[in-house]
Coordinates of C-alpha atoms in Angstrom, one line a residue:
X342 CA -95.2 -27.9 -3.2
X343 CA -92.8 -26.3 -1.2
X344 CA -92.8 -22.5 -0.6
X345 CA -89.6 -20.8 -1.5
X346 CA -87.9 -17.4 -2.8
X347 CA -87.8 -17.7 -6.5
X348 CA -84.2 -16.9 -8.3
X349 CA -82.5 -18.9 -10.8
X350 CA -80.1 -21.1 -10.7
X351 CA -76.8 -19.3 -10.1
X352 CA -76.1 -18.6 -6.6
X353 CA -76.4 -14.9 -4.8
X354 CA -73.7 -15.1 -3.0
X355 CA -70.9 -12.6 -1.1
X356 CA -68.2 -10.7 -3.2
X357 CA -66.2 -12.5 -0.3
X358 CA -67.2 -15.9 -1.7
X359 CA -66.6 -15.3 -4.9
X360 CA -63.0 -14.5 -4.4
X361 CA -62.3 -17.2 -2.4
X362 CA -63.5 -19.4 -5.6
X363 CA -61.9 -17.4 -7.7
X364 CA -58.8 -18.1 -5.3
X365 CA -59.3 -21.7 -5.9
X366 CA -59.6 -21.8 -9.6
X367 CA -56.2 -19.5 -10.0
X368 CA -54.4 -22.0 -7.6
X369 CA -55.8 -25.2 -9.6
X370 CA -55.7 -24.1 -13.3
X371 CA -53.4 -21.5 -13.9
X372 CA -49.7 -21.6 -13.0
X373 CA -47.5 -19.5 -11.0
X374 CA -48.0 -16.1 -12.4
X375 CA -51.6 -15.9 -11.5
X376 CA -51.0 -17.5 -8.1
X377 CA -48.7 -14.3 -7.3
X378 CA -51.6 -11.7 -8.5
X379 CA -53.8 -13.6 -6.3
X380 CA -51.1 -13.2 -3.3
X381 CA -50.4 -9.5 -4.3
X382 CA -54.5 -9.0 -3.9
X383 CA -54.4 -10.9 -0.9
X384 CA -55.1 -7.2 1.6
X385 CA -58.3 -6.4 -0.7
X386 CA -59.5 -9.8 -0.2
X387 CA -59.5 -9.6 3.5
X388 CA -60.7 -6.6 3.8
X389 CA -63.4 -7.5 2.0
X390 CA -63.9 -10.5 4.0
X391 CA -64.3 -8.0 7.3
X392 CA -66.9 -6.2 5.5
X393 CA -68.8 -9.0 4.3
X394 CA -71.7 -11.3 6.5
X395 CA -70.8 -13.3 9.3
X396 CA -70.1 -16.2 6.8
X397 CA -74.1 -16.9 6.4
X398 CA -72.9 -17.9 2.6
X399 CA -70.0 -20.2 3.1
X400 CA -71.9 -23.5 3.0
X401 CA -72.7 -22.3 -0.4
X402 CA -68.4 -23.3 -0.9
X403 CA -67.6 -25.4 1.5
X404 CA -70.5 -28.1 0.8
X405 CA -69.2 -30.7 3.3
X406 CA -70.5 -34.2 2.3
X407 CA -74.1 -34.5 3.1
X408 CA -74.7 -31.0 3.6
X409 CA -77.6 -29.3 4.3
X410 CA -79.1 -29.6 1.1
X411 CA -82.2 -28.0 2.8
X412 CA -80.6 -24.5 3.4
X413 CA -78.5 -24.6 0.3
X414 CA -81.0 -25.6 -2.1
X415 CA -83.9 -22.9 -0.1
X416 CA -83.6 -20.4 -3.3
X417 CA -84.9 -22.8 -6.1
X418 CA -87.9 -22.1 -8.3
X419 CA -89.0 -25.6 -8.2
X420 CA -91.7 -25.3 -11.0
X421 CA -88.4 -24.3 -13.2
X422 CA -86.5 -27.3 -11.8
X423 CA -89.4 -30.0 -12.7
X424 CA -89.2 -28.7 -16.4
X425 CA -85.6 -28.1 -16.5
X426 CA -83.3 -30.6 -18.5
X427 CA -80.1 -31.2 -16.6
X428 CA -77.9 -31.4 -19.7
X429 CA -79.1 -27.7 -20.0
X430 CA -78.1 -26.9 -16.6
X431 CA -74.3 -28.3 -16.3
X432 CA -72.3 -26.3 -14.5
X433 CA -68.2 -26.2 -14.4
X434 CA -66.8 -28.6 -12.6
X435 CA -63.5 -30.4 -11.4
X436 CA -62.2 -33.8 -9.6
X437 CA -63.0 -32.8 -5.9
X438 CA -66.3 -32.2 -6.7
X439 CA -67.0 -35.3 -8.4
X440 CA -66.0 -36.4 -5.1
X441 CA -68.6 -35.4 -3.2
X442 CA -71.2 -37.1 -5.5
X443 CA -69.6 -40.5 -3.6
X444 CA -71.3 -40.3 -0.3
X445 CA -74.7 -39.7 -2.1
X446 CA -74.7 -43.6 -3.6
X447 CA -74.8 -46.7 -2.1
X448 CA -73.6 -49.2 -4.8
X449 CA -73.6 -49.2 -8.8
X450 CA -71.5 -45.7 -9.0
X451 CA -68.2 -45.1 -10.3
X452 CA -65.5 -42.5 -10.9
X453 CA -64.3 -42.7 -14.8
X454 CA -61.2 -41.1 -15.4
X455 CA -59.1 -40.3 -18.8
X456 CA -55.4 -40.3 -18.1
X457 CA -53.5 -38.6 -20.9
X458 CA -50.8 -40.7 -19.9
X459 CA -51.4 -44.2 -20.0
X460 CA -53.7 -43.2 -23.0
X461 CA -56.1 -45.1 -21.0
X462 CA -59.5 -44.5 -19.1
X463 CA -60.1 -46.0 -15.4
X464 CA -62.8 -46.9 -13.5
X465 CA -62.8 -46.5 -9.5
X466 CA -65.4 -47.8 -7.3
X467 CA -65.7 -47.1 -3.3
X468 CA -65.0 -49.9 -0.8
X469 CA -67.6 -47.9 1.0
X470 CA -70.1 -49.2 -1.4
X471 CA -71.8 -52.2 -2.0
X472 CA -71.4 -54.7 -4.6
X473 CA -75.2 -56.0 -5.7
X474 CA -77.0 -57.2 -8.0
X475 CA -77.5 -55.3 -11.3
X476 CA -74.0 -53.6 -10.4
X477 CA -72.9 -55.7 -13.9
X478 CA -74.8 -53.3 -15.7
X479 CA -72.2 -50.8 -14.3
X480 CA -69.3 -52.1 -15.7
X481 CA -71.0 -53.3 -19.3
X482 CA -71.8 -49.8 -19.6
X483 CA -68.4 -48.7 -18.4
X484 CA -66.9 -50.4 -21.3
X485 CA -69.0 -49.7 -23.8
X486 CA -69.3 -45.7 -22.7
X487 CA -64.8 -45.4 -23.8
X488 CA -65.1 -46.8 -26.8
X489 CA -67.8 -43.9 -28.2
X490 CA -65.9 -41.3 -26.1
X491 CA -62.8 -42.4 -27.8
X492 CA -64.6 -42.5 -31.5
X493 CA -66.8 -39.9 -31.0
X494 CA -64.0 -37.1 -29.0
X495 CA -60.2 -38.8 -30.5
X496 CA -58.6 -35.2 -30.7
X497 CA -59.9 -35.1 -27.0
X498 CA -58.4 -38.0 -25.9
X499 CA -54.5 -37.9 -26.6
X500 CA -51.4 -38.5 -24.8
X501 CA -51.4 -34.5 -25.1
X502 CA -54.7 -33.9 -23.7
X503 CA -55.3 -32.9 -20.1
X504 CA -57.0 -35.7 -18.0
X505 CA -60.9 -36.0 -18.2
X506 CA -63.4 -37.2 -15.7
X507 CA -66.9 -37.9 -14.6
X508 CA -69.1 -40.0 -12.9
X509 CA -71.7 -42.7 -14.2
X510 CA -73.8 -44.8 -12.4
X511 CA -76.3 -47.7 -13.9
X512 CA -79.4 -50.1 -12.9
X513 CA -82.9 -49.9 -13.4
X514 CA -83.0 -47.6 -9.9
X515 CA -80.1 -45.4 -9.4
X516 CA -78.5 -47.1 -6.7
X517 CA -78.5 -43.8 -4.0
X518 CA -78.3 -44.0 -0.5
X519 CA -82.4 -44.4 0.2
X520 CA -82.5 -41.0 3.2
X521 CA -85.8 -39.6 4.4
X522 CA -85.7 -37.4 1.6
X523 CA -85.2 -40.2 -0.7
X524 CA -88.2 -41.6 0.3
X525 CA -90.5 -39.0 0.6
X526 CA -89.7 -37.4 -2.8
X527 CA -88.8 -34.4 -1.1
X528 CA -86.9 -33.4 -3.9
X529 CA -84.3 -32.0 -4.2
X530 CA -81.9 -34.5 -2.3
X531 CA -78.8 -33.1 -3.1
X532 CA -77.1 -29.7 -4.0
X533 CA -78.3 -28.2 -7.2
X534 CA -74.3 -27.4 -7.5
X535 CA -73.2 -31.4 -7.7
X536 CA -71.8 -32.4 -10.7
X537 CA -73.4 -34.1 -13.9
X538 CA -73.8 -37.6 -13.0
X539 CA -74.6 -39.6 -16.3
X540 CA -76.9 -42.4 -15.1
X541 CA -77.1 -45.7 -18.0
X542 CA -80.6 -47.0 -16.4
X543 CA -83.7 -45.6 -15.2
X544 CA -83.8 -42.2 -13.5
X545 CA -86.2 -40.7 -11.2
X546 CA -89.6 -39.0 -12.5
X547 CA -89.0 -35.9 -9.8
X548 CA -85.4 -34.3 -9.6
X549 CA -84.9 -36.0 -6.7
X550 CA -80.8 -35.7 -7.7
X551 CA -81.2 -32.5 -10.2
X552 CA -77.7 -33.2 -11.7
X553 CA -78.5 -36.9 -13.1
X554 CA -79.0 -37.6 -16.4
X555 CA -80.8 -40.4 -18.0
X556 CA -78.7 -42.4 -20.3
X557 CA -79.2 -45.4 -22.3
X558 CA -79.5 -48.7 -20.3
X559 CA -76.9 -51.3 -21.8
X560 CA -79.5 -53.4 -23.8
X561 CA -79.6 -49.7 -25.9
X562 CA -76.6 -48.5 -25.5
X563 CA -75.3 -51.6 -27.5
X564 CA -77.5 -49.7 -30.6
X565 CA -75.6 -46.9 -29.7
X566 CA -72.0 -48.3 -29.5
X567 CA -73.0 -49.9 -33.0
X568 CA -74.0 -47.1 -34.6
X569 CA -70.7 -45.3 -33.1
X570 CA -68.8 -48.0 -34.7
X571 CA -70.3 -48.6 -38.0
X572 CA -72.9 -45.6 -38.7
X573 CA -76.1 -47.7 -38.8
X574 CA -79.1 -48.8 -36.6
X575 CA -79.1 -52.2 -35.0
X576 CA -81.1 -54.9 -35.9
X577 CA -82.7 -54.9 -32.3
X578 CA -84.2 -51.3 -33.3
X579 CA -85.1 -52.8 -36.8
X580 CA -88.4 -55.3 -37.8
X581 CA -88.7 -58.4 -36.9
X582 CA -87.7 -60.8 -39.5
X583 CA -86.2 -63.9 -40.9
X584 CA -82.6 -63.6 -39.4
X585 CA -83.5 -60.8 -36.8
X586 CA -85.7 -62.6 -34.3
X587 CA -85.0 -60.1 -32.1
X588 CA -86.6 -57.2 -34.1
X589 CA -89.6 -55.5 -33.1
X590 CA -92.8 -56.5 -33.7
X591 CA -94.9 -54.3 -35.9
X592 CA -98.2 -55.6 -37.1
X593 CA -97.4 -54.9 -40.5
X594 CA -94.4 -57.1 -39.7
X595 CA -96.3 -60.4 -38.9
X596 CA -99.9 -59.5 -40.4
X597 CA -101.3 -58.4 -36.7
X598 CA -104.3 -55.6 -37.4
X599 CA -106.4 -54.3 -34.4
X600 CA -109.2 -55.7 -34.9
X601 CA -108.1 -59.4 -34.7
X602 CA -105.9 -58.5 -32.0
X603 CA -107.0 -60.6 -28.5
X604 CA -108.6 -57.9 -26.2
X605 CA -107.0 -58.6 -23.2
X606 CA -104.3 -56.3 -21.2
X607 CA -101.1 -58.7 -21.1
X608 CA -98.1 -58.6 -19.5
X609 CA -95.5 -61.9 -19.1
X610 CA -92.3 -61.2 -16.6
X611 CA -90.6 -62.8 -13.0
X612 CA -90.3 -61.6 -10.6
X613 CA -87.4 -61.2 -7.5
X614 CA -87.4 -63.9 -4.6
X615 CA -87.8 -60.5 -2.0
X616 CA -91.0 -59.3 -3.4
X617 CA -92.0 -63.1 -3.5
X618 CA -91.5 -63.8 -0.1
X619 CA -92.9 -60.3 1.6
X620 CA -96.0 -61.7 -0.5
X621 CA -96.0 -65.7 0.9
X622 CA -96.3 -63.9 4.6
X623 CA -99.5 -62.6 4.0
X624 CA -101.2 -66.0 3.4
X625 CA -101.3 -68.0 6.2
X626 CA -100.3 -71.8 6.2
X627 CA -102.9 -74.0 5.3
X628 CA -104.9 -71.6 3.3
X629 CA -105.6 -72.4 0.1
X630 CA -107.7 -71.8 -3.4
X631 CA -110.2 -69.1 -3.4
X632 CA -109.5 -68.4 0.4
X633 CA -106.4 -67.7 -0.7
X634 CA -106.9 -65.6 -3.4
X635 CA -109.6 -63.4 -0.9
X636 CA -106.5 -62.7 1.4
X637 CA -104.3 -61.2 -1.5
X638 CA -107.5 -59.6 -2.5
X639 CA -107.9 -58.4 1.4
X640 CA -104.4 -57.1 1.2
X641 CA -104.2 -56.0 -2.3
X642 CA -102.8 -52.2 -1.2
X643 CA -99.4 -54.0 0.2
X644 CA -99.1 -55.4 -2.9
X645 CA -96.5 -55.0 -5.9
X646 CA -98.2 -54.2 -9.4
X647 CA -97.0 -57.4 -10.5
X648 CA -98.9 -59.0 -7.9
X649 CA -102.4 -56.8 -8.1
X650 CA -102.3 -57.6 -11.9
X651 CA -102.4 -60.9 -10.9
X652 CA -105.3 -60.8 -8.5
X653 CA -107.1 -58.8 -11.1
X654 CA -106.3 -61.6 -13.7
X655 CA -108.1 -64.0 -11.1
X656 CA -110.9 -61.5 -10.6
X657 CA -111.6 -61.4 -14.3
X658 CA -111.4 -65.1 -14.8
X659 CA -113.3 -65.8 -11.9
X660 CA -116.2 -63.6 -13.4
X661 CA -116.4 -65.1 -16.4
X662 CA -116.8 -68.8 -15.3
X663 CA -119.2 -67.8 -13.2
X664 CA -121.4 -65.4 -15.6
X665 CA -120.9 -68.0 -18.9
X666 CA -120.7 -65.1 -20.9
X667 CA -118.1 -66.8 -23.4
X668 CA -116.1 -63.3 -23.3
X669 CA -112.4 -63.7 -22.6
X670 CA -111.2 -62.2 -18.6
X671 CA -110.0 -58.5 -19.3
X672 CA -106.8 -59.2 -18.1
X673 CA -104.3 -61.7 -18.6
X674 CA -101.4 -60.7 -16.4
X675 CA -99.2 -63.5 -14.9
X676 CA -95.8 -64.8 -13.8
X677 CA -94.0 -66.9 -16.9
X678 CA -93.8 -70.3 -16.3
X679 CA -90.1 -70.5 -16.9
X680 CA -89.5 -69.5 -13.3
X681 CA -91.4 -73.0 -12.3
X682 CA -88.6 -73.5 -10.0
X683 CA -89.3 -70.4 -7.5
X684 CA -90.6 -72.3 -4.2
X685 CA -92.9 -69.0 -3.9
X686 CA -94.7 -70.1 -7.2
X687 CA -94.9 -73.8 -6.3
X688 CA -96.6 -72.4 -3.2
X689 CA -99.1 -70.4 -4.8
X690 CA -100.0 -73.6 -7.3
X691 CA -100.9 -75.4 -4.8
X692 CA -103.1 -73.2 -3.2
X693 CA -104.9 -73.1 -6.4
X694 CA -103.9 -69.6 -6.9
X695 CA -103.5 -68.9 -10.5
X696 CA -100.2 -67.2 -10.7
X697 CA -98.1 -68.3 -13.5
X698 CA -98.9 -69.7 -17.3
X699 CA -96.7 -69.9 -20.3
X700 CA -93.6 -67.8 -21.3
X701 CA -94.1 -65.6 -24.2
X702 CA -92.1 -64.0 -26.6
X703 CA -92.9 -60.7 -28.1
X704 CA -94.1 -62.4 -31.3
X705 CA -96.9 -63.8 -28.8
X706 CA -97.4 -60.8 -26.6
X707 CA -98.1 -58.8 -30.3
X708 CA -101.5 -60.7 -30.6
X709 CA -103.2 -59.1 -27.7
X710 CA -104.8 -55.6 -27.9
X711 CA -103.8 -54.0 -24.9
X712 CA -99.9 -54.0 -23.2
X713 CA -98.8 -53.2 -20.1
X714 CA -95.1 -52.5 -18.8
X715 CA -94.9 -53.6 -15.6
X716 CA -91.5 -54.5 -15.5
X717 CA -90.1 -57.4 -14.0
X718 CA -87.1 -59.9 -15.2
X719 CA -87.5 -61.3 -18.7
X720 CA -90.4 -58.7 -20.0
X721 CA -90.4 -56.9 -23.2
X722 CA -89.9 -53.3 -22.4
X723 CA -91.5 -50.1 -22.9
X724 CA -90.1 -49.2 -26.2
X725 CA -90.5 -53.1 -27.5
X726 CA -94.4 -53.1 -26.3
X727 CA -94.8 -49.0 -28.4
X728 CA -93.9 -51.0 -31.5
X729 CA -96.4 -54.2 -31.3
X730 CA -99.5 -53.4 -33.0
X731 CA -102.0 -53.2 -29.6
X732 CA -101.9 -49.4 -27.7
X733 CA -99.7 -49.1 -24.4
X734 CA -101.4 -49.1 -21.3
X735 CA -98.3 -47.2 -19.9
X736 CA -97.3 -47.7 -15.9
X737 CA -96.5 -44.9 -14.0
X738 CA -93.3 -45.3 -12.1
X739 CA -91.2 -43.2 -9.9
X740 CA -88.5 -43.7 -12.3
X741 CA -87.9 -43.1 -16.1
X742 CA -85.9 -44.3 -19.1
X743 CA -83.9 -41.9 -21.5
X744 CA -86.3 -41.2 -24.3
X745 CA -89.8 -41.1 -22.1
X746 CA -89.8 -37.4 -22.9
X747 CA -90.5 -38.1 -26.9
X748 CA -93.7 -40.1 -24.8
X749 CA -97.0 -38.6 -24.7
X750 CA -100.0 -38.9 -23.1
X751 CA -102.7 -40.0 -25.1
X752 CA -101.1 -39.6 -28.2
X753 CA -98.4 -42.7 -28.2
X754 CA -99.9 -44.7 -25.0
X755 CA -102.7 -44.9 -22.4
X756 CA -101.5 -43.5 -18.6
X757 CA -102.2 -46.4 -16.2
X758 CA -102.1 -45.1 -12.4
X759 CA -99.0 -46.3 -10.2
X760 CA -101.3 -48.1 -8.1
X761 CA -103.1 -49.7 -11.1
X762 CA -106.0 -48.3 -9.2
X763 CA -107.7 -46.9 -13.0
X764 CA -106.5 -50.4 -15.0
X765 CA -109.9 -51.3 -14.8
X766 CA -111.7 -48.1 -16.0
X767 CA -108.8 -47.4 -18.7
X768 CA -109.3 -50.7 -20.4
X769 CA -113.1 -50.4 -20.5
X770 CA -112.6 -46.4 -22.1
X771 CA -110.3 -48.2 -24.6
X772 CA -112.2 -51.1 -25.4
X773 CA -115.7 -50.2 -25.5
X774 CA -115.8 -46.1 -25.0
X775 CA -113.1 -45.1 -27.2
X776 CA -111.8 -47.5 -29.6
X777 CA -111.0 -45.4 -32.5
X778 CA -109.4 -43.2 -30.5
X779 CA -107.2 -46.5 -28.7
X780 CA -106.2 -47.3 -32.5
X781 CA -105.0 -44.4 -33.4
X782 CA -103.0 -43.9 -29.9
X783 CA -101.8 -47.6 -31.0
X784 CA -100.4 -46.0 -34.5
X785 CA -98.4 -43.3 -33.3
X786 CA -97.1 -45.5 -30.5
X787 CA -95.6 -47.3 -33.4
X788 CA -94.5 -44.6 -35.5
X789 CA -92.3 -43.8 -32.6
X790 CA -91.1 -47.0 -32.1
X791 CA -90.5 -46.9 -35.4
X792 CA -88.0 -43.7 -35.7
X793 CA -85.3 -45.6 -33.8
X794 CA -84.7 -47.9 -36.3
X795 CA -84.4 -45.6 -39.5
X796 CA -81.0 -43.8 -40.4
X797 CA -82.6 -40.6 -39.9
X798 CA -84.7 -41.1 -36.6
X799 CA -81.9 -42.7 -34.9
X800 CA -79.2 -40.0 -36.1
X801 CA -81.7 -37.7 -34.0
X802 CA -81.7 -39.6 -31.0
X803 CA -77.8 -40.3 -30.6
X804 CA -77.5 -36.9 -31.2
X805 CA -79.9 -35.9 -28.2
X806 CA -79.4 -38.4 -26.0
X807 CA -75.6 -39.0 -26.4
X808 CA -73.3 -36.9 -28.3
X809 CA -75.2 -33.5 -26.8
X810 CA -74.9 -34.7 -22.9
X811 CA -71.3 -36.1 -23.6
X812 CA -70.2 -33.1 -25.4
X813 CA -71.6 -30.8 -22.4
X814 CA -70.0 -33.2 -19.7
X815 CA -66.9 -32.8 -21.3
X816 CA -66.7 -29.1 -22.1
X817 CA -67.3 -28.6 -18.7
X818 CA -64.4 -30.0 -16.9
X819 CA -61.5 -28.7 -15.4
X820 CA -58.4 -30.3 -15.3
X821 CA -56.4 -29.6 -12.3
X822 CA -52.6 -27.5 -13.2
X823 CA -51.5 -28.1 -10.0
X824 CA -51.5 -31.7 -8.9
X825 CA -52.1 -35.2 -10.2
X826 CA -55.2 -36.7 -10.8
X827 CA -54.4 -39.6 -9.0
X828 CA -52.7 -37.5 -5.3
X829 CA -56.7 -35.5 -5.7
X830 CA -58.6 -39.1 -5.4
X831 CA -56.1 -40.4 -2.7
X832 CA -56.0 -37.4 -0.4
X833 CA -59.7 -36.7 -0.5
X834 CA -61.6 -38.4 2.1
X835 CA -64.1 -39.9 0.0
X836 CA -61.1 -40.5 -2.5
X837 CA -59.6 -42.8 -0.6
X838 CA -61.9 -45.3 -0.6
X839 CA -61.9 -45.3 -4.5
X840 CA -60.2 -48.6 -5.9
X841 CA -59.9 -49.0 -9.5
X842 CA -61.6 -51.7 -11.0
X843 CA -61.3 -51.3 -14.8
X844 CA -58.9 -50.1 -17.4
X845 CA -59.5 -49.2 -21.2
X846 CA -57.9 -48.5 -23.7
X847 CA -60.9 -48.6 -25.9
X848 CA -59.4 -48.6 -29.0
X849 CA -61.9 -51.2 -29.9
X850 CA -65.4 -52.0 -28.8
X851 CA -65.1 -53.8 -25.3
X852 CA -61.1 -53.2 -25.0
X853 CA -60.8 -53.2 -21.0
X854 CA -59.7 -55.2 -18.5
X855 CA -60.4 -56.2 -15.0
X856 CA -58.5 -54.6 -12.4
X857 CA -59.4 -56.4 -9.6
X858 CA -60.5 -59.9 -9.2
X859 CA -63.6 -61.8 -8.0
X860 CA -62.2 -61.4 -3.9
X861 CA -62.8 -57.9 -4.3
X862 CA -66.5 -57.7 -5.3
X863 CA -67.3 -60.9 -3.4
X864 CA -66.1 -58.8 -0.1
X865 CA -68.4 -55.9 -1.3
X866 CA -71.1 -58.0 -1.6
X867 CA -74.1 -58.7 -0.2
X868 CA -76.9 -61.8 0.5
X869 CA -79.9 -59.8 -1.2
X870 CA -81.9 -62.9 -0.2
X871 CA -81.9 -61.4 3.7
X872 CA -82.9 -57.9 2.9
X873 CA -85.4 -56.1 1.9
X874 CA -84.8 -54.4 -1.2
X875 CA -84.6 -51.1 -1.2
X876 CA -87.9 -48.9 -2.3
X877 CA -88.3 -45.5 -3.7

């Protein structure tokens, strides 16, 4: 942990910077009368400016982008900033500083703005950014985000209302520029004074960007625009049941108890081309069945979870053919056959490797004791596998979803090590050393599970996880007095590059349209199949 002076979040700075900021805020926000006082005070101000440092504070104001978040940031108590909730620690904030957040992102970021009036909300994305995929999730959550401002906030958002604006991002990893910091989770990585940013998607486990909050990804935040809309939870967030295949699962659902359940860990998913190629280099041409296997197994630290869950799956059903015991292989984590296609599954099939085996459903994944969430395309997620009647064997990640924080250890799941390096020793405290206590950690995974889909546990969670962070956002803009919206975005140097790409009215449930066409986001774009993606 890094050694550093302890104070809290509000800077110490100069009575000389102060004024200056207090300079800027008079000139932005507060007409001609104040300017003149300002003017009139003008001698104290420098004076005071003589009399102060040698400008050791004024990266504290000037915050160029990319600053030295280093030197800026060196005051933080950063025990207080692990267990601080940035919707707790929003600070005041205006268009130029939303801004700066651009240079921090490389794609799936945009600038949403209210104008009073058009009546209408925009979206502006950089031409400095790319266009990947999973960017999608941006703009579905774009849409869906206006319509509960506008239903949630109307008196806020009128022709007579002063603009509003902030910045969202979405994906399952926030889509930042991936620096040294980045990568070595030498948090913080940007200035503890950059705006809110409301992320719909996974957010890092360590404030690696202090300001970002974790919303709803948009296969939640459609629960969320419905109960915006009509007051009541979502059949996705509701049992299973005839009409509402799409439930979830609780054992009491479908007549699933413990004890009958399979006891194997599962886990069904795909996984992307990349990760499937960086793992066909590592077996050499010609090499094949259990040779095969014994290089993965050789190489098993270069590995994806995905992957080491499937040389453990091999492992275990290796070990039973050859000891006869008649017990099932611990684990039964593999690729779902649906992606039969992939050239990098064919491959593995024919080196005998077993790899991949029929798709599931969550109906099927219900019958087995012990779940896994290890991601991956087409996968029941963390929330779905709480409900089912086995316990969570929960994977750590570097990243986090919106509601993890209602998660506990050992009392709603079973912490699995990002490596999957205690999988093994987990499953065998669960299954043979502890099962009464893997039951019960099974129940009150479900009982949480189950609070999202009753009026009164859900009413809790909007009002937690969006009204509060919205309201916050909101109350603490600042509308510029002094110039338009649009000359701040076009004269700033970031600004510039900022092309809108949406507009809503939002006066219903998806009511925007597309700016911009396909040319634009096809010449933003990039061949993901020739990169590496990107890791945190």
């Amino acid at each position: 942990m890094k050694m550093v002076t302890v104070h809290n979040n509000n800077h110490a700075v100069s009575f000389r910077t102060k004024s200056i900021e207090l300079f800027d805020r008079l000139l932005r926000r507060d007409g001609g009368l104040l300017i003149l006082l300002t003017l009139l005070a003008m001698p104290l101000l420098f004076s005071q400016f003589l009399l102060s440092d040698n400008g050791s504070n004024r990266a504290l104001t000037e915050s160029p982008a990319m600053m030295n978040v280093a030197e800026v940031n060196s005051h933080i108590n950063m025990t207080a900033l692990l267990e601080s909730n940035p919707v707790d620690n929003i600070r005041p904030y205006d268009l130029d500083d939303l801004l700066r957040v651009i240079p921090y992102y490389d794609h799936a970021m945009a600038l949403l703005i209210y104008d009073p009036i058009d009546d209408r909300f925009f979206a502006y994305y950089s031409t400095n950014h790319r266009w990947k995929r999973g960017c999608e999730e941006l703009t579905v959550s774009i849409k869906m985000i206006v319509y509960i401002l506008r239903r949630l906030f109307p008196q806020r958002f009128t022709p007579t209302s002063p603009e509003f604006a902030m910045v969202i991002s979405a994906g399952d990893v926030p889509g930042v520029r991936v620096t040294s910091c980045v990568k070595k989770k030498d948090y913080p990585c940007s200035p503890l004074d950059l705006p809110p940013i409301l992320h719909f998607g996974h957010v890092f486990q360590l404030p690696l960007f202090p300001s970002m909050i974790a919303m709803p990804s948009s296969k939640h935040l459609k629960c969320f625009n419905y109960w915006t809309r009509f007051g009541s939870v979502c059949e996705e967030f509701q049992p299973i049941r005839p009409g509402n295949p799409h439930g979830f699962v609780f054992g009491a659902n479908v007549d699933l108890a413990w004890e009958y359940l399979v006891p194997q860990v599962i886990w069904r998913g795909e996984d992307h081309q990349v990760f499937q190629s960086i793992v066909s280099k590592l077996i050499p041409r010609g090499v094949t069945g259990s040779d095969a296997m014994d290089v993965l197994r050789d190489h098993i630290d270069e590995l994806i979870p995905q992957y080491k869950g499937v040389v453990y799956t091999a492992n275990a059903e290796r070990e039973a053919r050859e000891t006869q015991s008649g017990k099932l292989p611990w684990a039964n984590i593999k690729f779902s056959n649906h992606a039969k296609d992939s050239q990098m599954y064919l491959q593995f099939r024919q080196a005998g490797i077993p790899v991949t085996r029929e798709y599931m459903d969550n109906k099927d994944l219900a019958k087995f004791r012990y779940q896994i969430d290890l991601g991956g395309g087409n996968s029941a997620g963390t929330l779905e596998k709480l409900a089912m009647p086995g316990a969570l064997f929960h994977h750590a990640t570097a990243t986090k979803e919106y509601y993890f924080n209602r998660m506990k250890p050992y009392e709603h799941y079973i912490p699995i090590a990002p490596d999957l390096s205690d999988l093994w020793k987990k499953y065998i405290w669960a299954e043979s050393e502890s099962p009464g206590t893997a039951k019960k950690i099974s129940e009150e995974g479900t009982k949480l599970a189950a609070s999202f889909g009753t009026p009164e546990g859900f009413e809790s969670i909007f009002e937690e996880y969006m009204r509060t962070p919205l309201l916050r956002v909101m109350e603490a803009y600042e509308p510029s007095m002094y110039k338009p919206w649009r000359t701040i975005v076009s004269d700033h140097v970031e600004g510039s590059s900022m092309k809108p790409i949406v507009r809503c009215t939002a006066s219903g449930p998806y009511d925007c349209q597309n700016i911009v066409g396909k040319k634009f986001f096809q010449e933003l774009r990039v061949d993901e199949d020739l990169i590496e993606e990107d890791q945190y």
